[in-house]
Amino acid sequence: MTASAREFKQQADRLTRDLRHRGLIQTAMGKYEVVRDQTKAAFQDWGAARQRAAEIKWEAINHLDRYLVELVKNLEARGTKVHWASTGQQARDIILGILREKKARSVIKSKAMTSEEIHLNDALEQAGFGVVESDLGEFIVQLRKEPPCHIVFPAMHLTRGEISDLFEKELGSAPTQSPEELTMIARRVLREKYITADVGFTGANFAIAETGMISITENEGNARLTAALPKVMVTLLGIEKVLPRFEDLALFLPMLATMGTGQPLTCYNSFYGGPRQPGEPDGPEEYHVVLLDNRRTELLADAEKRDALHCIRCGACLNVCPIFRNVGGHTYGTTYSGPIGSVITPHLRGVQDWKHLSYASSLCGACTETCPVKIDLHHHLLQNRRDASKQQPSFFEQMAFRTFAFVVKRPAIYRLVKQVGRVLQRLHPLIKGTRLDPAYAWTRTRELPPIAPQTFKEYWRARQ
Ligand code: SF4
């Protein structure tokens, strides 16, 4: 078992027993489900909307070569400097290079999962730059020195009391249980940072090839301030964020808001097409866009699982996943958690090290059913399992299946094994759940299904 698999198991074991942690997730998800369903009902035909979204993403991903070139051409036409990063290391080097060239000292950031993916904050801090997250949830987890727990709700695992304690300790504020007051405390700290930051850093929700624009959707207005106040703006995005046309946003913006937070539309929707143009009153003097591959093209080359690149990071599959709802986001040990994280992480970070995530699924299919862009998530988990065992077959698994095949191909042996099994089954309670139990991994937490007292054949024979 790899270190990451062992850690996952230990964390999952601990957190499934932690009723407080589970309660926090269930409460947050319960509220989310109510508003999501209300907003979804406002769509005239949700099924048709999903189908259209899946088709648009299919078109974008299957013609990524063309749309990326179009995007870059249109971005550069308005003076944006576009950079290509094949790996996380390259992306970090590019961003550090920009900061050094601009003699920057501090960076204000708005929420960007791609920056988590390349561990940008650590790289910036190690290089001596000050970096502050401006999204409230991200600000909280940054103060706690931990990664986000969820791709949309980074601090969903914390109570108001815990946040108040954190602010008291780190910011010297007075204790409070009021969400408004907690927000105001963060706001006071952050306002100062916007004004003094040299560089504003953002992620992107979509990139429009037709117009060369980066679309950012948010609820706090922090991304707007991040983009508007510092002199230099840097946006990091995965190459899969491209949409062909501006009009596609008429579907994707409400869809992302509906499935992400249950809102008809998020509060602020901004588009960035370049640095401040002559006659414009605000905006950065310099705008850099970093396009990140980081093994996405390897996933693109895999025709079977390519549709995982359709993901718009709404988080809806996490919210319905029975595994995520019990173990939470940190247990996964990855940037992207839940079903989509389990599908793409083995591709982004190595199949053998992360294959265990494909087994962290009940295969109930709730993720596939909810995904607004119709990614076949639970089948991809099965395909990941298949690919991992093909790449590095497990000796025990092979032996188990060979033995099974040997037995079921020989009716006389099969009958014998069945009868012996029925006898041994009666003795099983003596060792059940102990280390002497050959089925310990299963019976430690579950019941072993009993062998039926009569097979169908025996029943049929008796009936005659
Ligand atoms: S896989 Fe689908 S449901 Fe999950 S985050 Fe991506 S778009 Fe949302």
PDB file of C-alpha atoms in Angstrom, residues 191-314:
ATOM      1  CA  ARG A 191      -8.943  46.047   2.331  1.00  0.00           C
ATOM      2  CA  GLU A 192      -5.496  47.125   3.424  1.00  0.00           C
ATOM      3  CA  LYS A 193      -3.894  44.259   1.520  1.00  0.00           C
ATOM      4  CA  TYR A 194      -5.627  45.138  -1.762  1.00  0.00           C
ATOM      5  CA  ILE A 195      -4.294  48.662  -1.582  1.00  0.00           C
ATOM      6  CA  THR A 196      -0.718  47.690  -0.817  1.00  0.00           C
ATOM      7  CA  ALA A 197      -0.383  44.581  -3.024  1.00  0.00           C
ATOM      8  CA  ASP A 198       1.907  44.873  -6.046  1.00  0.00           C
ATOM      9  CA  VAL A 199       0.338  42.014  -7.965  1.00  0.00           C
ATOM     10  CA  GLY A 200      -3.204  40.670  -8.135  1.00  0.00           C
ATOM     11  CA  PHE A 201      -3.497  36.951  -8.832  1.00  0.00           C
ATOM     12  CA  THR A 202      -6.676  35.184  -9.983  1.00  0.00           C
ATOM     13  CA  GLY A 203      -7.884  31.884 -11.345  1.00  0.00           C
ATOM     14  CA  ALA A 204     -10.554  31.665 -14.034  1.00  0.00           C
ATOM     15  CA  ASN A 205     -13.906  29.978 -14.411  1.00  0.00           C
ATOM     16  CA  PHE A 206     -13.998  30.134 -18.199  1.00  0.00           C
ATOM     17  CA  ALA A 207     -11.849  31.468 -21.042  1.00  0.00           C
ATOM     18  CA  ILE A 208     -13.720  32.617 -24.126  1.00  0.00           C
ATOM     19  CA  ALA A 209     -11.880  31.850 -27.355  1.00  0.00           C
ATOM     20  CA  GLU A 210     -14.089  34.037 -29.568  1.00  0.00           C
ATOM     21  CA  THR A 211     -13.482  37.245 -27.609  1.00  0.00           C
ATOM     22  CA  GLY A 212     -10.214  36.477 -25.801  1.00  0.00           C
ATOM     23  CA  MET A 213     -11.717  37.025 -22.374  1.00  0.00           C
ATOM     24  CA  ILE A 214     -11.273  35.461 -18.971  1.00  0.00           C
ATOM     25  CA  SER A 215     -14.524  35.019 -17.071  1.00  0.00           C
ATOM     26  CA  ILE A 216     -14.474  35.075 -13.278  1.00  0.00           C
ATOM     27  CA  THR A 217     -17.599  34.437 -11.266  1.00  0.00           C
ATOM     28  CA  GLU A 218     -17.724  35.063  -7.497  1.00  0.00           C
ATOM     29  CA  ASN A 219     -19.868  36.225  -4.594  1.00  0.00           C
ATOM     30  CA  GLU A 220     -17.658  38.469  -2.523  1.00  0.00           C
ATOM     31  CA  GLY A 221     -16.285  40.995  -5.020  1.00  0.00           C
ATOM     32  CA  ASN A 222     -12.788  40.031  -3.915  1.00  0.00           C
ATOM     33  CA  ALA A 223     -11.699  38.896  -7.386  1.00  0.00           C
ATOM     34  CA  ARG A 224     -12.796  42.271  -8.782  1.00  0.00           C
ATOM     35  CA  LEU A 225     -10.699  44.155  -6.267  1.00  0.00           C
ATOM     36  CA  THR A 226      -7.803  41.756  -6.835  1.00  0.00           C
ATOM     37  CA  ALA A 227      -7.945  42.533 -10.537  1.00  0.00           C
ATOM     38  CA  ALA A 228      -8.686  46.235 -10.309  1.00  0.00           C
ATOM     39  CA  LEU A 229      -6.329  47.636  -7.670  1.00  0.00           C
ATOM     40  CA  PRO A 230      -2.799  46.220  -8.156  1.00  0.00           C
ATOM     41  CA  LYS A 231      -0.817  47.426 -11.182  1.00  0.00           C
ATOM     42  CA  VAL A 232      -0.075  43.917 -12.415  1.00  0.00           C
ATOM     43  CA  MET A 233      -2.593  41.111 -12.784  1.00  0.00           C
ATOM     44  CA  VAL A 234      -1.766  37.438 -13.296  1.00  0.00           C
ATOM     45  CA  THR A 235      -4.345  34.760 -14.128  1.00  0.00           C
ATOM     46  CA  LEU A 236      -3.538  31.062 -13.963  1.00  0.00           C
ATOM     47  CA  LEU A 237      -5.917  28.600 -15.600  1.00  0.00           C
ATOM     48  CA  GLY A 238      -5.986  25.049 -16.862  1.00  0.00           C
ATOM     49  CA  ILE A 239      -6.174  24.723 -20.646  1.00  0.00           C
ATOM     50  CA  GLU A 240      -9.517  22.920 -20.332  1.00  0.00           C
ATOM     51  CA  LYS A 241     -11.300  26.106 -19.223  1.00  0.00           C
ATOM     52  CA  VAL A 242     -11.843  27.244 -22.814  1.00  0.00           C
ATOM     53  CA  LEU A 243     -15.352  27.817 -24.156  1.00  0.00           C
ATOM     54  CA  PRO A 244     -15.806  28.551 -27.850  1.00  0.00           C
ATOM     55  CA  ARG A 245     -18.219  31.491 -27.785  1.00  0.00           C
ATOM     56  CA  PHE A 246     -19.243  34.364 -25.538  1.00  0.00           C
ATOM     57  CA  GLU A 247     -22.889  33.329 -25.823  1.00  0.00           C
ATOM     58  CA  ASP A 248     -22.022  29.954 -24.231  1.00  0.00           C
ATOM     59  CA  LEU A 249     -21.798  31.799 -20.922  1.00  0.00           C
ATOM     60  CA  ALA A 250     -25.553  32.372 -21.041  1.00  0.00           C
ATOM     61  CA  LEU A 251     -25.818  28.701 -20.186  1.00  0.00           C
ATOM     62  CA  PHE A 252     -22.644  28.096 -18.201  1.00  0.00           C
ATOM     63  CA  LEU A 253     -22.817  30.989 -15.735  1.00  0.00           C
ATOM     64  CA  PRO A 254     -26.303  30.137 -14.364  1.00  0.00           C
ATOM     65  CA  MET A 255     -25.501  26.438 -14.515  1.00  0.00           C
ATOM     66  CA  LEU A 256     -22.296  26.830 -12.500  1.00  0.00           C
ATOM     67  CA  ALA A 257     -24.058  29.021  -9.932  1.00  0.00           C
ATOM     68  CA  THR A 258     -26.984  26.597  -9.642  1.00  0.00           C
ATOM     69  CA  MET A 259     -24.857  23.538  -9.086  1.00  0.00           C
ATOM     70  CA  GLY A 260     -22.093  25.302  -7.155  1.00  0.00           C
ATOM     71  CA  THR A 261     -24.033  27.258  -4.552  1.00  0.00           C
ATOM     72  CA  GLY A 262     -27.700  26.943  -5.478  1.00  0.00           C
ATOM     73  CA  GLN A 263     -27.890  30.552  -6.689  1.00  0.00           C
ATOM     74  CA  PRO A 264     -29.533  31.569  -9.988  1.00  0.00           C
ATOM     75  CA  LEU A 265     -26.378  33.571 -10.714  1.00  0.00           C
ATOM     76  CA  THR A 266     -23.404  34.510  -8.574  1.00  0.00           C
ATOM     77  CA  CYS A 267     -23.240  38.133  -7.408  1.00  0.00           C
ATOM     78  CA  TYR A 268     -20.285  39.302  -9.500  1.00  0.00           C
ATOM     79  CA  ASN A 269     -19.499  38.162 -13.027  1.00  0.00           C
ATOM     80  CA  SER A 270     -16.472  39.860 -14.577  1.00  0.00           C
ATOM     81  CA  PHE A 271     -14.602  39.548 -17.859  1.00  0.00           C
ATOM     82  CA  TYR A 272     -10.964  40.421 -18.347  1.00  0.00           C
ATOM     83  CA  GLY A 273      -9.682  40.882 -21.860  1.00  0.00           C
ATOM     84  CA  GLY A 274      -6.379  42.639 -21.318  1.00  0.00           C
ATOM     85  CA  PRO A 275      -4.609  45.396 -19.412  1.00  0.00           C
ATOM     86  CA  ARG A 276      -6.177  48.832 -19.028  1.00  0.00           C
ATOM     87  CA  GLN A 277      -6.842  50.280 -22.475  1.00  0.00           C
ATOM     88  CA  PRO A 278      -6.461  53.985 -23.349  1.00  0.00           C
ATOM     89  CA  GLY A 279      -9.391  55.909 -21.903  1.00  0.00           C
ATOM     90  CA  GLU A 280     -10.336  53.202 -19.391  1.00  0.00           C
ATOM     91  CA  PRO A 281     -10.536  54.442 -15.779  1.00  0.00           C
ATOM     92  CA  ASP A 282      -9.288  51.315 -14.007  1.00  0.00           C
ATOM     93  CA  GLY A 283      -7.717  47.895 -14.445  1.00  0.00           C
ATOM     94  CA  PRO A 284      -4.127  46.646 -14.305  1.00  0.00           C
ATOM     95  CA  GLU A 285      -1.344  48.231 -16.309  1.00  0.00           C
ATOM     96  CA  GLU A 286      -0.031  44.789 -17.207  1.00  0.00           C
ATOM     97  CA  TYR A 287      -1.946  41.549 -17.621  1.00  0.00           C
ATOM     98  CA  HIS A 288      -0.407  38.068 -17.761  1.00  0.00           C
ATOM     99  CA  VAL A 289      -2.306  34.840 -18.472  1.00  0.00           C
ATOM    100  CA  VAL A 290      -0.604  31.536 -17.680  1.00  0.00           C
ATOM    101  CA  LEU A 291      -2.100  28.506 -19.441  1.00  0.00           C
ATOM    102  CA  LEU A 292      -1.409  25.353 -17.475  1.00  0.00           C
ATOM    103  CA  ASP A 293      -1.170  21.870 -18.965  1.00  0.00           C
ATOM    104  CA  ASN A 294       0.226  19.813 -16.049  1.00  0.00           C
ATOM    105  CA  ARG A 295      -0.685  16.462 -17.695  1.00  0.00           C
ATOM    106  CA  ARG A 296      -4.076  17.595 -18.969  1.00  0.00           C
ATOM    107  CA  THR A 297      -2.958  16.775 -22.520  1.00  0.00           C
ATOM    108  CA  GLU A 298      -2.311  13.196 -21.383  1.00  0.00           C
ATOM    109  CA  LEU A 299      -5.915  12.998 -20.257  1.00  0.00           C
ATOM    110  CA  LEU A 300      -6.932  14.598 -23.549  1.00  0.00           C
ATOM    111  CA  ALA A 301      -5.141  11.802 -25.401  1.00  0.00           C
ATOM    112  CA  ASP A 302      -7.262   9.223 -23.564  1.00  0.00           C
ATOM    113  CA  ALA A 303     -10.436   9.116 -25.677  1.00  0.00           C
ATOM    114  CA  GLU A 304     -12.267   7.050 -23.051  1.00  0.00           C
ATOM    115  CA  LYS A 305     -11.808   9.466 -20.143  1.00  0.00           C
ATOM    116  CA  ARG A 306     -11.295  12.713 -22.039  1.00  0.00           C
ATOM    117  CA  ASP A 307     -14.666  14.015 -20.917  1.00  0.00           C
ATOM    118  CA  ALA A 308     -13.226  14.453 -17.407  1.00  0.00           C
ATOM    119  CA  LEU A 309     -11.795  17.668 -18.875  1.00  0.00           C
ATOM    120  CA  HIS A 310     -15.350  18.957 -19.291  1.00  0.00           C
ATOM    121  CA  CYS A 311     -15.459  19.671 -15.552  1.00  0.00           C
ATOM    122  CA  ILE A 312     -16.504  23.214 -14.618  1.00  0.00           C
ATOM    123  CA  ARG A 313     -15.533  22.690 -10.939  1.00  0.00           C
ATOM    124  CA  CYS A 314     -19.010  23.275  -9.589  1.00  0.00           C
TER     125      CYS A 314
END
